[in-house]
XYZ file of C-alpha atoms in Angstrom:
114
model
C 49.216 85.295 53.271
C 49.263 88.708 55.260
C 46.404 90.807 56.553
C 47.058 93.327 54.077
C 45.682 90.495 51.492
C 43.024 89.977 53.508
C 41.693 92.884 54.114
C 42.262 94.880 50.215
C 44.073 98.442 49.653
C 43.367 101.233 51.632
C 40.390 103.938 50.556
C 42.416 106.662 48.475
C 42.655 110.178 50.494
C 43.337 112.073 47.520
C 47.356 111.674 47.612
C 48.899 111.142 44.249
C 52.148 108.525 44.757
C 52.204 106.312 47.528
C 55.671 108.165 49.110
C 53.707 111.682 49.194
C 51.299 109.054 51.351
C 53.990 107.652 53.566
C 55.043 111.311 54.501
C 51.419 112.728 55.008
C 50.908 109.688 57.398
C 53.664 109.933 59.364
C 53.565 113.994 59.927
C 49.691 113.291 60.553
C 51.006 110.349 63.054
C 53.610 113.017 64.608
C 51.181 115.520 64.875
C 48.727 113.276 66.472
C 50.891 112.876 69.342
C 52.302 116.301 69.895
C 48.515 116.976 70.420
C 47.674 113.885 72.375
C 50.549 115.025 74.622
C 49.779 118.406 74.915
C 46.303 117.362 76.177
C 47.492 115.122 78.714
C 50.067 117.692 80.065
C 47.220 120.381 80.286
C 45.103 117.828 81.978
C 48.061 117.769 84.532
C 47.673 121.519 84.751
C 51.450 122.032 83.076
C 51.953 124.019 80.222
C 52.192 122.299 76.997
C 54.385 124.449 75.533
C 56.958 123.834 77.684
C 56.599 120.505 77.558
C 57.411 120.533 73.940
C 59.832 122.797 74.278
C 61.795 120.621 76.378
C 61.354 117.810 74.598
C 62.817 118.906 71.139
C 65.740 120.763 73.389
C 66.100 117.794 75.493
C 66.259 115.544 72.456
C 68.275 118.083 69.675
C 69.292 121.143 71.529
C 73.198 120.724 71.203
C 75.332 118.008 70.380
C 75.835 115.790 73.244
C 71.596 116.164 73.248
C 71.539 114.591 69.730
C 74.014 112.118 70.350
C 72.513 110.669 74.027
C 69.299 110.880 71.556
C 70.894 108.719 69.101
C 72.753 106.189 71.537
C 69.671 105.934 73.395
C 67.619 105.048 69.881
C 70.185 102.949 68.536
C 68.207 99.228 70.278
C 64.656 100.434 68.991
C 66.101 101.336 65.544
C 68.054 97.292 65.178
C 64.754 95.877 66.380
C 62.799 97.594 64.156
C 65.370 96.773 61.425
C 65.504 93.105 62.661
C 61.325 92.944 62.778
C 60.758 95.192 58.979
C 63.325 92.415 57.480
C 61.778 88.880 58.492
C 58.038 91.289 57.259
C 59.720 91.442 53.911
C 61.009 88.120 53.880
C 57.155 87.146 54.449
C 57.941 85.372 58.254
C 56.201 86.876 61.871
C 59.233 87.815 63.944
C 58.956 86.701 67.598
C 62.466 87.118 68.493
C 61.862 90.749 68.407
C 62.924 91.642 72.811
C 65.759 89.356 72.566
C 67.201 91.196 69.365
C 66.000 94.623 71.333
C 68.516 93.392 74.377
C 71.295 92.261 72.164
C 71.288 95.751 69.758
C 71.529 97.599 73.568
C 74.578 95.427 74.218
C 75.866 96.290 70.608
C 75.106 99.766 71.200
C 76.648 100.208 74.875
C 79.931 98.132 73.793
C 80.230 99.856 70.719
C 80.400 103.250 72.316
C 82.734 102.064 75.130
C 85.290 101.049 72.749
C 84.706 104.549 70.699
């Protein structure tokens, strides 16, 4: 049984299908922490604006940005893949930081034989 049984479907907020939900939550969950961030760097007295700014340039501003971006995302993105497959297959995943240090092996070999 999983704690989605438990607990019963979500109130409605007016969204139509559930994918139109699944986007509106995760720009909501995006924009959430742009703001959360900018508040924290303006707390620090830095500009937020910059901060952004250097994040999305940091993180997509040319090609060898997007691909450090990618190599560096590659071990989140298996573990998440590892932990979303046993959810489906209805099993709790606690082998999730082992497979997290074995797809940044996979992901540092693989480019060094590239």
């Amino acid at each position: 049984m999983l704690i989605s049984d438990k607990i019963g479907k979500p109130k409605s907020l007016g969204l139509k299908s559930d994918g139109v939900r699944r986007v509106a939550f995760s720009v909501a969950s995006v924009l959430l922490a742009v703001a959360i961030g900018g508040i924290l760097l303006k707390l620090f007295g830095l500009s937020a604006w910059d901060g952004l700014h250097g994040l999305v340039v940091g993180s997509f501003g040319s090609l060898a940005a997007i691909d450090t971006t990618l190599f560096m995302a590659t071990p989140i993105i298996s573990t998440g893949l590892a932990v979303a497959i046993a959810q489906q297959a209805g099993l709790f995943n606690v082998g999730a930081e082992g497979q997290l240090y074995f797809g940044a092996f996979a992901a540092n070999y693989s480019r060094k034989i590239a």
